[in-house]
Short mmCIF file of C-alpha atoms and ligand atoms in Angstrom, two decimals:
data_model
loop_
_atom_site.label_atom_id
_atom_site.label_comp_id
_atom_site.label_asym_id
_atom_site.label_seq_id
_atom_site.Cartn_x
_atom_site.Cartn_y
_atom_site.Cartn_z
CA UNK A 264 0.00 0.00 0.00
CA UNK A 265 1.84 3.00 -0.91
CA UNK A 266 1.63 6.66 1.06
CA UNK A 267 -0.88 9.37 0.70
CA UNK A 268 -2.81 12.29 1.59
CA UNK A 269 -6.53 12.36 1.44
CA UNK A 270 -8.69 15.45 2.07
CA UNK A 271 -12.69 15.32 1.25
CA UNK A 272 -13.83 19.13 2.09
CA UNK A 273 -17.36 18.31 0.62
CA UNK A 274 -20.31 18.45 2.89
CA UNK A 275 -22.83 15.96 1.70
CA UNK A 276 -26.86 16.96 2.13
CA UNK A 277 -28.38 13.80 0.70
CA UNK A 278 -31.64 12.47 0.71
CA UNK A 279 -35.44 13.29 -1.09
CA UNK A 280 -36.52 17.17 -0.34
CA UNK A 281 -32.55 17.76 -0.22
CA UNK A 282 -32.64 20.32 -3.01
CA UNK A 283 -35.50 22.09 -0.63
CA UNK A 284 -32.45 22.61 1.79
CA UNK A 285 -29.84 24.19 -0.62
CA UNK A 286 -30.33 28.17 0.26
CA UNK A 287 -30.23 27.18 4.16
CA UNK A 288 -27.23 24.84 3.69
CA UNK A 289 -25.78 28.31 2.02
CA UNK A 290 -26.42 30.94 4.22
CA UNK A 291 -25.34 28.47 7.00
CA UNK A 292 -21.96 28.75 5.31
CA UNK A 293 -21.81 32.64 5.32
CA UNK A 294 -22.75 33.22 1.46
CA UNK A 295 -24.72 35.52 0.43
CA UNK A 296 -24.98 36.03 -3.56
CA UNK A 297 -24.53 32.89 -5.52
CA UNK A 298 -23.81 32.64 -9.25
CA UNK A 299 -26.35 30.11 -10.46
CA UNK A 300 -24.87 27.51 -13.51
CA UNK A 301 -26.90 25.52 -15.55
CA UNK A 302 -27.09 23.58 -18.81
CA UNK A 303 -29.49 23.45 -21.38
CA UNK A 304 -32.68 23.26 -19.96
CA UNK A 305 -33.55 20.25 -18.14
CA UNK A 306 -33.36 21.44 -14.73
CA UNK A 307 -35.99 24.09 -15.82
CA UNK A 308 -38.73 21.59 -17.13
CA UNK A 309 -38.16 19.65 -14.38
CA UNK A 310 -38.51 22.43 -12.07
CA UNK A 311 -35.36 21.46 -10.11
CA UNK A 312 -34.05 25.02 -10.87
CA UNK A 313 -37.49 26.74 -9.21
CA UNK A 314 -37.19 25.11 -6.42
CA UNK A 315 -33.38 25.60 -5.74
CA UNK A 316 -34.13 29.56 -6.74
CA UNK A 317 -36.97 29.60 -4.06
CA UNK A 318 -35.04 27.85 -1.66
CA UNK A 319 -31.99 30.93 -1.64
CA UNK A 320 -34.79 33.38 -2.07
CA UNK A 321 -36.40 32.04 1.54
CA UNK A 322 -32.75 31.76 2.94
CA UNK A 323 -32.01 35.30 2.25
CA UNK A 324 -29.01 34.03 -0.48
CA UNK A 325 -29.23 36.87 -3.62
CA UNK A 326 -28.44 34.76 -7.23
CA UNK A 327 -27.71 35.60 -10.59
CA UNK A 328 -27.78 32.76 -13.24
CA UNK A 329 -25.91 31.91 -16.07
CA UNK A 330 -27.96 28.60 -18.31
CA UNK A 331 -26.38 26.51 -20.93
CA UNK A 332 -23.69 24.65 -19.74
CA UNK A 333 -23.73 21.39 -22.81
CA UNK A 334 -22.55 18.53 -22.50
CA UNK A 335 -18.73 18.66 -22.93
CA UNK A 336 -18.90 22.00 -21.74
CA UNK A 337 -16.66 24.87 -23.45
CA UNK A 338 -14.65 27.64 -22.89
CA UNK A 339 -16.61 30.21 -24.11
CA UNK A 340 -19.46 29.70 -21.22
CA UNK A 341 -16.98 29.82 -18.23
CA UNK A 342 -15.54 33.70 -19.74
CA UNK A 343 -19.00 34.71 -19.43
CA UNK A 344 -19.23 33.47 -16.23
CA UNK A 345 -16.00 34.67 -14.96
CA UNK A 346 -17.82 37.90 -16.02
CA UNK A 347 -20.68 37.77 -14.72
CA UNK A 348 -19.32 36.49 -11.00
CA UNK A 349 -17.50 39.20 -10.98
CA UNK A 350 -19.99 42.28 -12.53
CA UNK A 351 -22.48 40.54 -9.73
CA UNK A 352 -20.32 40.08 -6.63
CA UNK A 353 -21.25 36.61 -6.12
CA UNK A 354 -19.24 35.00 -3.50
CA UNK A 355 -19.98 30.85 -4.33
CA UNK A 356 -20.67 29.32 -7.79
CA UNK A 357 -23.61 27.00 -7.74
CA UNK A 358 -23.98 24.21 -9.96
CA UNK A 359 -27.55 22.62 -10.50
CA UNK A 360 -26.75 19.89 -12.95
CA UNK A 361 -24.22 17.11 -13.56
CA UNK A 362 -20.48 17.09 -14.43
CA UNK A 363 -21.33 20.01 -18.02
CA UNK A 364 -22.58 22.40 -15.50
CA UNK A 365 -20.21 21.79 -12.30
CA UNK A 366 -17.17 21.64 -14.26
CA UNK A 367 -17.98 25.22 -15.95
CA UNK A 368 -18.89 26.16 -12.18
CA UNK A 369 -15.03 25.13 -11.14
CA UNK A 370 -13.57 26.53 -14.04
CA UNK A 371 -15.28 29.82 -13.05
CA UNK A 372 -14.56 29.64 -9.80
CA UNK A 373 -10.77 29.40 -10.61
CA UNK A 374 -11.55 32.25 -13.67
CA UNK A 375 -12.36 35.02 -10.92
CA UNK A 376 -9.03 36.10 -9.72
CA UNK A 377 -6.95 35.58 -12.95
CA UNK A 378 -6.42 38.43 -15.13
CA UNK A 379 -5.82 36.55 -17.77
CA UNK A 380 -7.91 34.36 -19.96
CA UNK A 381 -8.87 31.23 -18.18
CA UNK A 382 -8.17 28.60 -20.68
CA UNK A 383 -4.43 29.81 -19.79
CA UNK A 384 -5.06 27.31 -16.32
CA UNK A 385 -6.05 24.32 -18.60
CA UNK A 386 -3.15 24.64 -20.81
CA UNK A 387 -0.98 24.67 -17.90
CA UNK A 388 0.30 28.56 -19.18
CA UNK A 389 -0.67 29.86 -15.17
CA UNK A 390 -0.62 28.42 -11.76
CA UNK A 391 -4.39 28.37 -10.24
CA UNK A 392 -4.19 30.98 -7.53
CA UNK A 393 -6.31 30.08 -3.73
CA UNK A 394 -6.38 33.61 -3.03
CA UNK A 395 -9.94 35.18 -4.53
CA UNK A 396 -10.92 31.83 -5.76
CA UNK A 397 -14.34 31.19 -5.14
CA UNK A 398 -15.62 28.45 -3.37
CA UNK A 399 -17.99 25.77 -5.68
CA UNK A 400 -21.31 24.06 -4.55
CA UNK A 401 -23.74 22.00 -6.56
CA UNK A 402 -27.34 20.09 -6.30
CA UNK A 403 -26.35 17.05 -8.22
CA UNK A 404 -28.79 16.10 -10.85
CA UNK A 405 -27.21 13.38 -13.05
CA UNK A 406 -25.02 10.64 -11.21
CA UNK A 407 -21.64 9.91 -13.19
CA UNK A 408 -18.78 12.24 -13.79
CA UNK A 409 -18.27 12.59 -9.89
CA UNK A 410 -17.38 15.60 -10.40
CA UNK A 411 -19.26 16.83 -7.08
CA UNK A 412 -16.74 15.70 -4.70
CA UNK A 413 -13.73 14.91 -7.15
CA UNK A 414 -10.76 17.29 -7.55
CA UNK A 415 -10.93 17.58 -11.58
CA UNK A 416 -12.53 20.10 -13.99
CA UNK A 417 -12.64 19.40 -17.68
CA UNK A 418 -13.31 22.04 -20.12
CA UNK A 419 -13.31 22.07 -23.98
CA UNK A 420 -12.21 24.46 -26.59
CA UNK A 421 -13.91 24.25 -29.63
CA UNK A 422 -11.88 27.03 -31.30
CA UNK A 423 -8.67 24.59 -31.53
CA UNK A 424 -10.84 20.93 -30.62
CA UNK A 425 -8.69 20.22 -27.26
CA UNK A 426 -10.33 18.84 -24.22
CA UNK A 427 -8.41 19.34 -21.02
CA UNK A 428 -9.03 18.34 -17.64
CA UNK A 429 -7.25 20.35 -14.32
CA UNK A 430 -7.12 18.52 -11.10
CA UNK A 431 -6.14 21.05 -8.10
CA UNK A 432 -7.62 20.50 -4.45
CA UNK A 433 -8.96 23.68 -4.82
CA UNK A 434 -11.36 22.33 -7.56
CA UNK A 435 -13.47 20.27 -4.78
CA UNK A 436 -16.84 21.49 -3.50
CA UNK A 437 -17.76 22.54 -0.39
CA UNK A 438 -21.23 21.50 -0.81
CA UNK A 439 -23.37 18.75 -2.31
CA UNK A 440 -26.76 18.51 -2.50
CA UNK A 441 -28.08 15.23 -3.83
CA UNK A 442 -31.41 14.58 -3.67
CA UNK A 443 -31.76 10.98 -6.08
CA UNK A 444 -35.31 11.92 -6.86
CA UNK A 445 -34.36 14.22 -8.77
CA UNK A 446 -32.53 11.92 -11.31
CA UNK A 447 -35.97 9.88 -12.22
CA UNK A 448 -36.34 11.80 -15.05
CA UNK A 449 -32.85 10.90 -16.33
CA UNK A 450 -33.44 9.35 -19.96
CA UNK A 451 -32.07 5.68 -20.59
CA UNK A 452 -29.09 6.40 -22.54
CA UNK A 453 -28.19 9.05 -20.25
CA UNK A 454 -28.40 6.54 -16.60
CA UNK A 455 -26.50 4.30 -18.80
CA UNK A 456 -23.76 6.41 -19.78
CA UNK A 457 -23.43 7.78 -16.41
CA UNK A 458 -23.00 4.39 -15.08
CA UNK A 459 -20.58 3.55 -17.90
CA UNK A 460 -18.53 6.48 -16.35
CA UNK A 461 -19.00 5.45 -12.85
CA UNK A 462 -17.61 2.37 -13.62
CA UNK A 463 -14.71 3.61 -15.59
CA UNK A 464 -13.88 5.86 -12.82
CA UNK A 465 -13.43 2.97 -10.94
CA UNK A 466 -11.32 0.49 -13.25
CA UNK A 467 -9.23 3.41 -14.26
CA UNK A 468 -8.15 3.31 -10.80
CA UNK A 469 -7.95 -0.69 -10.25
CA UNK A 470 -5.93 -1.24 -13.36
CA UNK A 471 -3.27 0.98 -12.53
CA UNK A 472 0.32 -0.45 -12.05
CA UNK A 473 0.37 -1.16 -8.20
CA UNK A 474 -0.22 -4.73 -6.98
CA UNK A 475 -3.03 -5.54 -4.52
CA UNK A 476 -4.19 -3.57 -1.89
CA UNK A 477 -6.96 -4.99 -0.14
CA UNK A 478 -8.92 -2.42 1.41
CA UNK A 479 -9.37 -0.17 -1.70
CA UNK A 480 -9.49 -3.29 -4.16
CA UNK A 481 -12.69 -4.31 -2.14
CA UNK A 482 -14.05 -1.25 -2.19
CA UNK A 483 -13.64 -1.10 -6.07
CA UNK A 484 -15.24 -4.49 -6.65
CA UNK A 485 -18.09 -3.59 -4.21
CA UNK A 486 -19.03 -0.45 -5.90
CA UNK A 487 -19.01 -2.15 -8.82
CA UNK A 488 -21.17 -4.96 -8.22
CA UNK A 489 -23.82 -2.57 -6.61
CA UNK A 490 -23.57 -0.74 -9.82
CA UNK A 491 -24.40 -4.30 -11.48
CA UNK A 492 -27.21 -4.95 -9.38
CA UNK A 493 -28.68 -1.35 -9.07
CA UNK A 494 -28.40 -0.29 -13.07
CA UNK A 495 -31.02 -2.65 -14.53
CA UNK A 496 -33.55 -1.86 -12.01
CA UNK A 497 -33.37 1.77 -12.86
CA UNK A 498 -33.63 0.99 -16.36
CA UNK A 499 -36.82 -0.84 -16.20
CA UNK A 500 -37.94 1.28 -13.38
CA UNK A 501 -36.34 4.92 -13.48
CA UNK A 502 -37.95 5.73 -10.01
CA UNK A 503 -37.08 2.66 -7.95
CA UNK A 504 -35.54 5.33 -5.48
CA UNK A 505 -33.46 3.34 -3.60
CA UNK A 506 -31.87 1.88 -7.07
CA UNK A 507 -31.37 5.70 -7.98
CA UNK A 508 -30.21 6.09 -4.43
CA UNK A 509 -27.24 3.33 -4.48
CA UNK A 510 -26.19 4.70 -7.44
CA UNK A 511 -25.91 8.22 -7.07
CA UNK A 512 -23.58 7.48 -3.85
CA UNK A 513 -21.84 5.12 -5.61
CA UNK A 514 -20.89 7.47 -8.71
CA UNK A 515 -19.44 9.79 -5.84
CA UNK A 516 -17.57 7.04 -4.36
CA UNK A 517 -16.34 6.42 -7.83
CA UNK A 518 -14.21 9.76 -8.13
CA UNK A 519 -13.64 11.11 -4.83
CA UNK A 520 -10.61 9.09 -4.80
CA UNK A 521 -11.71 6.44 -2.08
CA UNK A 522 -11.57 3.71 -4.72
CA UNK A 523 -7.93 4.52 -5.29
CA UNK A 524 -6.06 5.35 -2.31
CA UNK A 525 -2.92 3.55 -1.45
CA UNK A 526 -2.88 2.51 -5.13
CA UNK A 527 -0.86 5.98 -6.23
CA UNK A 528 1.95 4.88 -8.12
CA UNK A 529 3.97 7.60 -7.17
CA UNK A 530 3.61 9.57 -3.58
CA UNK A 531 -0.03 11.81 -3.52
CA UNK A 532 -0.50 10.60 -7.20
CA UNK A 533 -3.71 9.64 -8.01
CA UNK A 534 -4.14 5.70 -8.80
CA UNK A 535 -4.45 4.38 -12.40
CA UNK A 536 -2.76 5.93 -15.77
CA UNK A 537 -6.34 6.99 -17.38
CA UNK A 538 -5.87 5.68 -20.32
CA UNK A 539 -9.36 4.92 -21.85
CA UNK A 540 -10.93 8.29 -20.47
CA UNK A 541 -7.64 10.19 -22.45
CA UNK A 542 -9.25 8.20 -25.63
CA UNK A 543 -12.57 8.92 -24.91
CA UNK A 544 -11.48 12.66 -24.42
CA UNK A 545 -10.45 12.87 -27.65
CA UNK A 546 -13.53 11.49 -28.96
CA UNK A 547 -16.13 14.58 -27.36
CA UNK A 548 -13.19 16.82 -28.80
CA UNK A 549 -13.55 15.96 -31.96
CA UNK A 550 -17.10 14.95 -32.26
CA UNK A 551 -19.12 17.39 -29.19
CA UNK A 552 -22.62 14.83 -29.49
CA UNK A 553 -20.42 12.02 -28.24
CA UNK A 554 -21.77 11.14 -24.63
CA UNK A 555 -18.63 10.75 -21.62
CA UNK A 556 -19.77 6.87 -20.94
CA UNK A 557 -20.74 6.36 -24.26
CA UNK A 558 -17.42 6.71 -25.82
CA UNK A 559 -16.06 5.10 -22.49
CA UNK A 560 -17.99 1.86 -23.20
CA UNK A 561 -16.46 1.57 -26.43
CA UNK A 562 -13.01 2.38 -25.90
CA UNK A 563 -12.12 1.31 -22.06
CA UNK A 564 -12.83 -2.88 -23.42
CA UNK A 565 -10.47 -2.32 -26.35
CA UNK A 566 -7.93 -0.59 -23.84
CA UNK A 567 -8.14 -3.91 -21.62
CA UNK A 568 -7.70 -6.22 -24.34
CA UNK A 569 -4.95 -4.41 -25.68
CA UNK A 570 -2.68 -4.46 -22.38
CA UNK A 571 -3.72 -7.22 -19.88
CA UNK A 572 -1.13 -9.33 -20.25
CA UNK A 573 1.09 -6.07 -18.39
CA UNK A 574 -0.93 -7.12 -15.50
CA UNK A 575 -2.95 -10.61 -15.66
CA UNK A 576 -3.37 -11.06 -12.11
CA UNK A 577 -5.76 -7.63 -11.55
CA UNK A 578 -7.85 -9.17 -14.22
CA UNK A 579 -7.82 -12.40 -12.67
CA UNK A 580 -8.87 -10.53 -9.25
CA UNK A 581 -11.42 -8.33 -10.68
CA UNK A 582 -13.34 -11.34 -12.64
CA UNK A 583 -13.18 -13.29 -9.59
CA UNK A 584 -14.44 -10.81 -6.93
CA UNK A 585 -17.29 -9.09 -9.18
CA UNK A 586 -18.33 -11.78 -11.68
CA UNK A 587 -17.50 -15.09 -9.94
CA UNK A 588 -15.14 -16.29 -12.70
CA UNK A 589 -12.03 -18.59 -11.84
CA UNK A 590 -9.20 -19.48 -14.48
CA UNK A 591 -10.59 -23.50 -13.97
CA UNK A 592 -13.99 -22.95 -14.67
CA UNK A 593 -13.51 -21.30 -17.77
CA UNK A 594 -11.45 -24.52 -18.99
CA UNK A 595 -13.69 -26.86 -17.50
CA UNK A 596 -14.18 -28.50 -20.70
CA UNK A 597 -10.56 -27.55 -21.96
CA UNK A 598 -8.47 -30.98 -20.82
CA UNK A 599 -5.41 -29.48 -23.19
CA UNK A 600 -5.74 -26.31 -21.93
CA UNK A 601 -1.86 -24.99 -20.64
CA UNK A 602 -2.69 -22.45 -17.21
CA UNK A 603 -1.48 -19.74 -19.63
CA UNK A 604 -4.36 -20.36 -22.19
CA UNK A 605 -6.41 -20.59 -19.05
CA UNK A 606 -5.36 -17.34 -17.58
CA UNK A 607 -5.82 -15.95 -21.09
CA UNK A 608 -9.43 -17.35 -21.23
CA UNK A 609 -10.36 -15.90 -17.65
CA UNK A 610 -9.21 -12.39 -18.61
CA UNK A 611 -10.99 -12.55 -21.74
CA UNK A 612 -14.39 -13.86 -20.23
CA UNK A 613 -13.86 -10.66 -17.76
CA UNK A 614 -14.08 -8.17 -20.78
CA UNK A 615 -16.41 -9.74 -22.28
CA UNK A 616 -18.87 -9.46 -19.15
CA UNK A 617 -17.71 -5.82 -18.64
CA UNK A 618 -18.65 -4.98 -21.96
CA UNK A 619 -21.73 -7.04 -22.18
CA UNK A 620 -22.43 -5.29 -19.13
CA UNK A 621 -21.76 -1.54 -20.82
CA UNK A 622 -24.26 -2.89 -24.06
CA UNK A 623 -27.12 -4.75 -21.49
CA UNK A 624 -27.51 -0.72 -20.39
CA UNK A 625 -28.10 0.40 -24.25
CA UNK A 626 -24.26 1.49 -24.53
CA UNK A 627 -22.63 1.33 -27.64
CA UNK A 628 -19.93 -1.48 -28.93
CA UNK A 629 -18.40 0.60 -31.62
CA UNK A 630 -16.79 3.55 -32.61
CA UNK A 631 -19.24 3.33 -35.81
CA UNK A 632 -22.29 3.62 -33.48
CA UNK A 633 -20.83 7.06 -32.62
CA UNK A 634 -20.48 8.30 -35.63
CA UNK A 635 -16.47 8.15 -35.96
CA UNK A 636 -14.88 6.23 -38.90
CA UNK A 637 -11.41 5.16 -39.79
CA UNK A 638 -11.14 8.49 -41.38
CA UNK A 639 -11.07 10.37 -38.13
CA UNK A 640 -8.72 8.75 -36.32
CA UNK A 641 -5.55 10.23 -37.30
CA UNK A 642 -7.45 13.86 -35.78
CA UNK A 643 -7.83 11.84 -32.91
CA UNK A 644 -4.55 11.57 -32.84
CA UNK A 645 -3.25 14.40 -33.55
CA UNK A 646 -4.70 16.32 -30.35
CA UNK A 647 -4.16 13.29 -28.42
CA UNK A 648 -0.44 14.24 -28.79
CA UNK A 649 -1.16 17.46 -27.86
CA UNK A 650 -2.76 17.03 -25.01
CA UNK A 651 -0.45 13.99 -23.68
CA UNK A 652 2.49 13.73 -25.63
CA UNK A 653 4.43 11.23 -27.00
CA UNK A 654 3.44 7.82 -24.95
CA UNK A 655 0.56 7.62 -22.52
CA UNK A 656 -0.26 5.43 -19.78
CA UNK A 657 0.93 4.13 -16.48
CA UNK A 658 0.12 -0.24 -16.67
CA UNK A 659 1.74 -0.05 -20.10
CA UNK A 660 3.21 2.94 -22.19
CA UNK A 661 1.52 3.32 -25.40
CA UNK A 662 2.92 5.50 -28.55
CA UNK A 663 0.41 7.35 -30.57
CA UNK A 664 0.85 3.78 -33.12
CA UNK A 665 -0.34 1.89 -30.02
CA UNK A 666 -3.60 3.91 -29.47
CA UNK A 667 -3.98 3.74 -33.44
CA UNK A 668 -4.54 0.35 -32.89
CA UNK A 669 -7.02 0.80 -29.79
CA UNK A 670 -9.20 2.76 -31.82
CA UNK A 671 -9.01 0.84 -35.45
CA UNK A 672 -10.06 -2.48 -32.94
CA UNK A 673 -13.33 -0.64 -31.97
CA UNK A 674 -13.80 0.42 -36.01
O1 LIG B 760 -28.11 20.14 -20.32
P1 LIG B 760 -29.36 19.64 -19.68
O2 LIG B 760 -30.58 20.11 -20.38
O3 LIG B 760 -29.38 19.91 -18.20
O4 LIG B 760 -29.43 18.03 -19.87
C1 LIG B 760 -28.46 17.16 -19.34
C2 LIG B 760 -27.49 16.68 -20.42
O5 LIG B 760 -28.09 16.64 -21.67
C3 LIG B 760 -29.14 15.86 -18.95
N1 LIG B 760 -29.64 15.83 -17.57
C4 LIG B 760 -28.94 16.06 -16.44
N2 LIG B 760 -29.70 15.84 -15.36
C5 LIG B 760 -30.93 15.49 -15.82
C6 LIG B 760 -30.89 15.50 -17.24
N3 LIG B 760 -31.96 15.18 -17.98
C7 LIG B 760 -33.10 14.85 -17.33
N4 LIG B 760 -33.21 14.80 -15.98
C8 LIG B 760 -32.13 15.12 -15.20
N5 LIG B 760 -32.24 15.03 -13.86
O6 LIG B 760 -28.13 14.87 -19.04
C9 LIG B 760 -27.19 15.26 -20.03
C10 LIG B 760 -25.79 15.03 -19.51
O7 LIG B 760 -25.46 15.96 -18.50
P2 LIG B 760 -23.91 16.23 -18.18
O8 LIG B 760 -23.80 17.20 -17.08
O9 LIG B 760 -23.18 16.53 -19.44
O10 LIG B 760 -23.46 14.77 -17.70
P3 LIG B 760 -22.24 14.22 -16.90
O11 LIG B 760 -22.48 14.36 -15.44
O12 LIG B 760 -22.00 12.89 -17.44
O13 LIG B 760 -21.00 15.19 -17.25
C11 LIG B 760 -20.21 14.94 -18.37
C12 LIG B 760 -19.02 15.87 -18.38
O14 LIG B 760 -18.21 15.65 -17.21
C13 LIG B 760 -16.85 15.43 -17.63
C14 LIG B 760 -17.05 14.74 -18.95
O15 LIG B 760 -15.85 14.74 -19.71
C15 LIG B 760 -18.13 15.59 -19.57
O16 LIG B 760 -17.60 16.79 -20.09
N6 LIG B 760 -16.14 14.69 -16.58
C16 LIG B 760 -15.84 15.35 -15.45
C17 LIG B 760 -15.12 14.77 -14.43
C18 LIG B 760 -14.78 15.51 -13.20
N7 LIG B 760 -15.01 16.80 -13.17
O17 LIG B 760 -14.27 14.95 -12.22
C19 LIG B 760 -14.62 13.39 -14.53
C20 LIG B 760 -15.22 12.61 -15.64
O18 LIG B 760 -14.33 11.59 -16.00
C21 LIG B 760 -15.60 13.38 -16.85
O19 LIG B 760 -14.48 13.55 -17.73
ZN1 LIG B 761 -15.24 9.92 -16.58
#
């Protein structure tokens, strides 16, 4: 188990009516004029965004808004919000969405005391300052990116199709409101993909290049079996609340680095190389329609199959603890079978049930189903080097020929 430093900051208000409490849980906390960030509209025709107005309006807490945070959110919202934050004098950003609209409220946040522009912090061109940042809160209404407890922001520039993620401590809310209810009227695709992510979050972390360490590994395998067991029901019932309930805990679990810890490969590092969400970055980059999990469903399976054999045994121990699968059984019927082909056959048979489990939700197999040929992938490419250089990953370095191949196997 190697060293680290953990420090969760976010206060968690969860339960149904939560979203009721969100001015009090405010004005408890001193703040008194919050910048209100949304995306495109379904937290208005759900009403979520009434009720969170009327609950700072009966707290006392003054709010300006600032709608239309998309999904894969870009630059060009968060400068009008560094704008407005400022022309208003609002002392906390509040997020009511999922990761589009909480990761523009970060990026804000961070955007108020710069002078400069703020895509300068995501190209690494200035240090993120404490001093004047303002603090981020959020009423979660999508479970997935985890981006309400987790310590990353990703923002997108359309002008020169680069997706970049920051990860400071500073980028972690001080408040979370999660009230599942208000995810019943998540559409399919969009539970699915979030669960996709949830689950990514999670392997990301597992398959990293540091042997076995109990403790987190368990808690890995657990959230992902509840994530098994919870999905389906929300699928054929979207408001089986304690379904919605398991899961939107577990997609904070997911990425609020308690699924990783002690599995840093260097000191304070966080675990796992993040290899399939860099390809799936890529992907939204280039193509803006392409859902987070979607694109993670595709590309995470062809990832694993690509560079197992760097680390059989976490394969072995994943398939074992969360889908029951041991090297013998597999060969059962395989009396030639060496314990290499058997190992092989194990690791394989785990894919396959992680995928099958992606496309059981309604996620894609294929880059194809997204709309991305062979054509696109040297683009992919292309900004994947700019964003990562040369080689990427941490289980196994891969050149850009390497994650050519990733992508033409999911063609
Ligand atoms: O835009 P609106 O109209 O609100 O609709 C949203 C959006 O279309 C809709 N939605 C959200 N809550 C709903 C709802 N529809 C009906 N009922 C509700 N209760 O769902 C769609 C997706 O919302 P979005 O916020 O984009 O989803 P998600 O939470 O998956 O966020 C994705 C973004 O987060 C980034 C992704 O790259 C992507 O840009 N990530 C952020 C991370 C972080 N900050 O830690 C980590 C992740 O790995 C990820 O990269
Ligand atoms: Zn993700």
């Amino acid at each position: 188990m190697n060293d680290f430093t953990y420090q969760a900051p976010t206060k968690f208000v969860f339960g149904r009516g939560a979203v009721d409490e969100t001015g009090s849980e405010l004005a408890e906390l001193g703040y008194e004029c919050a910048l209100v960030v949304y995306g495109r509209g379904s937290v208005v025709r759900t009403g979520t965004l009434d009720r969170v107005l009327t609950s700072l309006d009966k707290a006392g807490v003054r709010h300006a808004q600032l709608g239309g945070a998309r999904p894969n959110p870009e630059v060009g919202l968060v400068r009008d919000g560094v704008a407005a934050a400022r022309a208003d004098g609002c002392d906390v950003v509040l997020a009511v969405g999922g990761g589009s609209a909480i990761d523009t409220a970060k990026a804000i946040a961070l955007g108020v005391p710069y002078g400069g522009d703020v895509w300068d912090l995501y190209m690494k061109k200035a240090q993120v300052v404490a001093e004047g940042k303002l603090p981020v809160a959020c009423v979660l209404t999508i479970p997935a990116a985890g981006s309400e407890a987790s310590a990353s922001s990703v923002i997108q520039n359309d002008e020169v199709a680069l997706k970049r993620g920051l990860s400071t401590e500073l980028n972690r809310p001080q408040l979370a409101v999660m009230d599942p209810e208000l995810t019943f009227t998540l559409p399919p695709y969009q539970t699915a993909a979030g669960v996709t992510d949830m689950c990514a979050h999670i392997m990301e972390r597992y398959f990293g290049s540091t042997g076995p360490v109990p403790v987190t590994d368990q808690i890995a395998c657990g959230l992902v079996r509840s994530l098994i067991e919870c999905a389906p029901r929300v699928i054929e019932d979207p408001e089986d609340y304690d379904a919605r309930a398991n899961i939107m805990w577990a997609g904070t679990q997911a990425h609020n680095d308690i699924a990783g810890l002690g599995r840093g490969a260097k000191p304070n590092s966080r675990a796992g190389g993040w290899e399939s969400h860099a390809l799936d970055h890529e992907l939204s980059a280039h193509f803006p329609q392409v859902t987070h999990g979607a694109g993670l469903a595709v590309v995470m399976p062809a990832w694993m199959r690509y560079v197992w054999r760097s680390a059989p045994e976490r394969w072995l121990s994943f398939g074992r603890d969360v889908f029951g699968i041991e090297p013998v059984d597999v060969v059962e019927d395989c009396i030639d079978a060496t314990p290499e082909e058997a190992i092989e056959d194990a690791v394989l048979a785990t894919i396959d049930e992680i995928q099958a489990f992606f496309c059981s939700l309604g996620m894609p197999r294929t880059l194809g189903e997204l709309g991305v040929g062979a054509g696109d992938i040297d683009a992919l490419l292309e900004t994947l080097r700019q964003n990562k250089g040369a080689e990427i990953g941490e289980l196994q370095r891969l050149t850009m020929d390497d994650c050519r191949r990733i992508y033409e196997s999911c063609l």
